[in-house]
Amino acid sequence: MKSLFIGAFMLIVGLILAFTTKGVETPIISLDKVGVVLAVLGGIELVITGAMMIFPSKKDSRA
């Protein structure tokens, strides 16, 4: 459950950075590109965590 919140937080922060910091340059990288990377990683985290919750591992279920 914690991973869902982390993924959602990364996705939201990434989208905010991507859409609000166009043209802001830091000495190393631009912030809008950092936002895109964060949004992608947050989306991947949400998909993987959601899939693990929907399709639990068969090793974990002991009958």
Short mmCIF file of N, CA and C in Angstrom, two decimals:
data_model
loop_
_atom_site.label_atom_id
_atom_site.label_comp_id
_atom_site.label_asym_id
_atom_site.label_seq_id
_atom_site.Cartn_x
_atom_site.Cartn_y
_atom_site.Cartn_z
N MET A 1 0.83 -1.19 0.00
CA MET A 1 0.00 0.00 0.00
C MET A 1 0.88 1.26 0.00
N LYS A 2 1.99 1.18 0.70
CA LYS A 2 2.90 2.32 0.77
C LYS A 2 3.46 2.65 -0.62
N SER A 3 3.70 1.63 -1.42
CA SER A 3 4.24 1.84 -2.76
C SER A 3 3.27 2.59 -3.67
N LEU A 4 1.97 2.39 -3.45
CA LEU A 4 0.99 3.13 -4.24
C LEU A 4 1.09 4.63 -3.96
N PHE A 5 1.22 4.99 -2.70
CA PHE A 5 1.34 6.41 -2.35
C PHE A 5 2.64 7.01 -2.88
N ILE A 6 3.71 6.24 -2.82
CA ILE A 6 5.00 6.73 -3.33
C ILE A 6 4.91 6.95 -4.84
N GLY A 7 4.34 5.99 -5.55
CA GLY A 7 4.18 6.12 -7.00
C GLY A 7 3.30 7.29 -7.37
N ALA A 8 2.19 7.46 -6.65
CA ALA A 8 1.28 8.58 -6.94
C ALA A 8 1.95 9.92 -6.65
N PHE A 9 2.71 9.98 -5.56
CA PHE A 9 3.41 11.21 -5.22
C PHE A 9 4.45 11.55 -6.30
N MET A 10 5.21 10.56 -6.73
CA MET A 10 6.21 10.80 -7.77
C MET A 10 5.56 11.25 -9.07
N LEU A 11 4.44 10.64 -9.41
CA LEU A 11 3.72 11.01 -10.63
C LEU A 11 3.21 12.45 -10.55
N ILE A 12 2.63 12.82 -9.44
CA ILE A 12 2.08 14.18 -9.29
C ILE A 12 3.20 15.22 -9.30
N VAL A 13 4.26 14.99 -8.54
CA VAL A 13 5.39 15.94 -8.50
C VAL A 13 6.03 16.04 -9.88
N GLY A 14 6.18 14.90 -10.56
CA GLY A 14 6.76 14.92 -11.90
C GLY A 14 5.94 15.71 -12.88
N LEU A 15 4.61 15.55 -12.83
CA LEU A 15 3.75 16.31 -13.73
C LEU A 15 3.78 17.80 -13.42
N ILE A 16 3.82 18.13 -12.14
CA ILE A 16 3.90 19.55 -11.77
C ILE A 16 5.21 20.16 -12.28
N LEU A 17 6.31 19.45 -12.09
CA LEU A 17 7.60 19.95 -12.59
C LEU A 17 7.60 20.06 -14.11
N ALA A 18 7.06 19.06 -14.78
CA ALA A 18 7.09 19.05 -16.24
C ALA A 18 6.29 20.20 -16.84
N PHE A 19 5.15 20.53 -16.22
CA PHE A 19 4.29 21.56 -16.80
C PHE A 19 4.56 22.97 -16.31
N THR A 20 5.25 23.13 -15.18
CA THR A 20 5.43 24.47 -14.64
C THR A 20 6.84 25.01 -14.76
N THR A 21 7.80 24.21 -15.15
CA THR A 21 9.19 24.69 -15.17
C THR A 21 9.78 24.69 -16.57
N LYS A 22 8.96 24.96 -17.58
CA LYS A 22 9.49 25.04 -18.94
C LYS A 22 10.48 26.19 -19.04
N GLY A 23 11.65 25.90 -19.54
CA GLY A 23 12.66 26.93 -19.74
C GLY A 23 13.51 27.24 -18.53
N VAL A 24 13.25 26.64 -17.40
CA VAL A 24 14.09 26.86 -16.22
C VAL A 24 15.31 25.96 -16.33
N GLU A 25 16.45 26.56 -16.41
CA GLU A 25 17.70 25.81 -16.58
C GLU A 25 18.51 25.88 -15.29
N THR A 26 18.96 24.75 -14.84
CA THR A 26 19.93 24.68 -13.75
C THR A 26 21.28 24.38 -14.40
N PRO A 27 22.37 24.51 -13.67
CA PRO A 27 23.68 24.28 -14.29
C PRO A 27 23.86 22.87 -14.85
N ILE A 28 23.11 21.91 -14.37
CA ILE A 28 23.32 20.53 -14.81
C ILE A 28 22.23 20.08 -15.78
N ILE A 29 20.96 20.16 -15.36
CA ILE A 29 19.85 19.68 -16.19
C ILE A 29 18.68 20.64 -16.08
N SER A 30 17.73 20.49 -17.00
CA SER A 30 16.53 21.33 -16.92
C SER A 30 15.47 20.62 -16.09
N LEU A 31 14.71 21.39 -15.35
CA LEU A 31 13.75 20.83 -14.40
C LEU A 31 12.56 20.15 -15.08
N ASP A 32 12.20 20.59 -16.29
CA ASP A 32 11.07 19.94 -16.95
C ASP A 32 11.41 18.51 -17.37
N LYS A 33 12.68 18.27 -17.70
CA LYS A 33 13.09 16.90 -18.03
C LYS A 33 13.13 16.01 -16.78
N VAL A 34 13.51 16.58 -15.65
CA VAL A 34 13.45 15.84 -14.38
C VAL A 34 12.00 15.48 -14.06
N GLY A 35 11.08 16.39 -14.33
CA GLY A 35 9.68 16.13 -14.10
C GLY A 35 9.14 14.99 -14.96
N VAL A 36 9.57 14.94 -16.22
CA VAL A 36 9.14 13.86 -17.10
C VAL A 36 9.66 12.52 -16.58
N VAL A 37 10.91 12.49 -16.17
CA VAL A 37 11.50 11.24 -15.65
C VAL A 37 10.77 10.80 -14.38
N LEU A 38 10.50 11.74 -13.48
CA LEU A 38 9.77 11.40 -12.25
C LEU A 38 8.36 10.90 -12.54
N ALA A 39 7.70 11.51 -13.50
CA ALA A 39 6.34 11.09 -13.84
C ALA A 39 6.35 9.67 -14.43
N VAL A 40 7.32 9.38 -15.28
CA VAL A 40 7.41 8.04 -15.86
C VAL A 40 7.71 7.01 -14.78
N LEU A 41 8.66 7.30 -13.92
CA LEU A 41 8.99 6.35 -12.85
C LEU A 41 7.82 6.16 -11.89
N GLY A 42 7.11 7.21 -11.57
CA GLY A 42 5.93 7.11 -10.71
C GLY A 42 4.84 6.28 -11.36
N GLY A 43 4.63 6.45 -12.67
CA GLY A 43 3.65 5.65 -13.38
C GLY A 43 4.02 4.18 -13.40
N ILE A 44 5.30 3.89 -13.61
CA ILE A 44 5.77 2.50 -13.60
C ILE A 44 5.56 1.89 -12.22
N GLU A 45 5.87 2.67 -11.18
CA GLU A 45 5.67 2.19 -9.81
C GLU A 45 4.20 1.86 -9.55
N LEU A 46 3.30 2.72 -10.01
CA LEU A 46 1.87 2.46 -9.83
C LEU A 46 1.42 1.21 -10.57
N VAL A 47 1.88 1.03 -11.79
CA VAL A 47 1.47 -0.13 -12.58
C VAL A 47 1.98 -1.42 -11.95
N ILE A 48 3.24 -1.44 -11.56
CA ILE A 48 3.81 -2.66 -10.97
C ILE A 48 3.14 -2.98 -9.64
N THR A 49 2.96 -1.98 -8.80
CA THR A 49 2.33 -2.22 -7.51
C THR A 49 0.87 -2.66 -7.67
N GLY A 50 0.16 -2.03 -8.59
CA GLY A 50 -1.22 -2.43 -8.85
C GLY A 50 -1.32 -3.85 -9.37
N ALA A 51 -0.41 -4.22 -10.26
CA ALA A 51 -0.41 -5.59 -10.77
C ALA A 51 -0.10 -6.60 -9.67
N MET A 52 0.81 -6.25 -8.77
CA MET A 52 1.13 -7.15 -7.67
C MET A 52 -0.04 -7.29 -6.70
N MET A 53 -0.84 -6.25 -6.56
CA MET A 53 -2.00 -6.34 -5.68
C MET A 53 -3.13 -7.13 -6.34
N ILE A 54 -3.30 -6.98 -7.65
CA ILE A 54 -4.38 -7.68 -8.34
C ILE A 54 -4.03 -9.15 -8.55
N PHE A 55 -2.79 -9.41 -8.94
CA PHE A 55 -2.33 -10.78 -9.19
C PHE A 55 -1.26 -11.17 -8.17
N PRO A 56 -1.67 -11.61 -6.99
CA PRO A 56 -0.66 -11.95 -5.97
C PRO A 56 0.15 -13.18 -6.38
N SER A 57 1.33 -13.27 -5.84
CA SER A 57 2.21 -14.40 -6.14
C SER A 57 1.61 -15.69 -5.60
N LYS A 58 1.77 -16.75 -6.35
CA LYS A 58 1.23 -18.05 -5.92
C LYS A 58 2.08 -18.66 -4.83
N LYS A 59 3.32 -18.23 -4.69
CA LYS A 59 4.19 -18.74 -3.63
C LYS A 59 3.73 -18.24 -2.26
N ASP A 60 3.16 -17.04 -2.23
CA ASP A 60 2.75 -16.44 -0.95
C ASP A 60 1.49 -17.08 -0.37
N SER A 61 0.62 -17.61 -1.22
CA SER A 61 -0.64 -18.16 -0.72
C SER A 61 -0.45 -19.62 -0.32
N ARG A 62 -0.53 -19.86 0.97
CA ARG A 62 -0.39 -21.21 1.50
C ARG A 62 -1.75 -21.69 1.97
N ALA A 63 -2.17 -22.81 1.46
CA ALA A 63 -3.50 -23.32 1.81
C ALA A 63 -3.45 -24.38 2.88
#
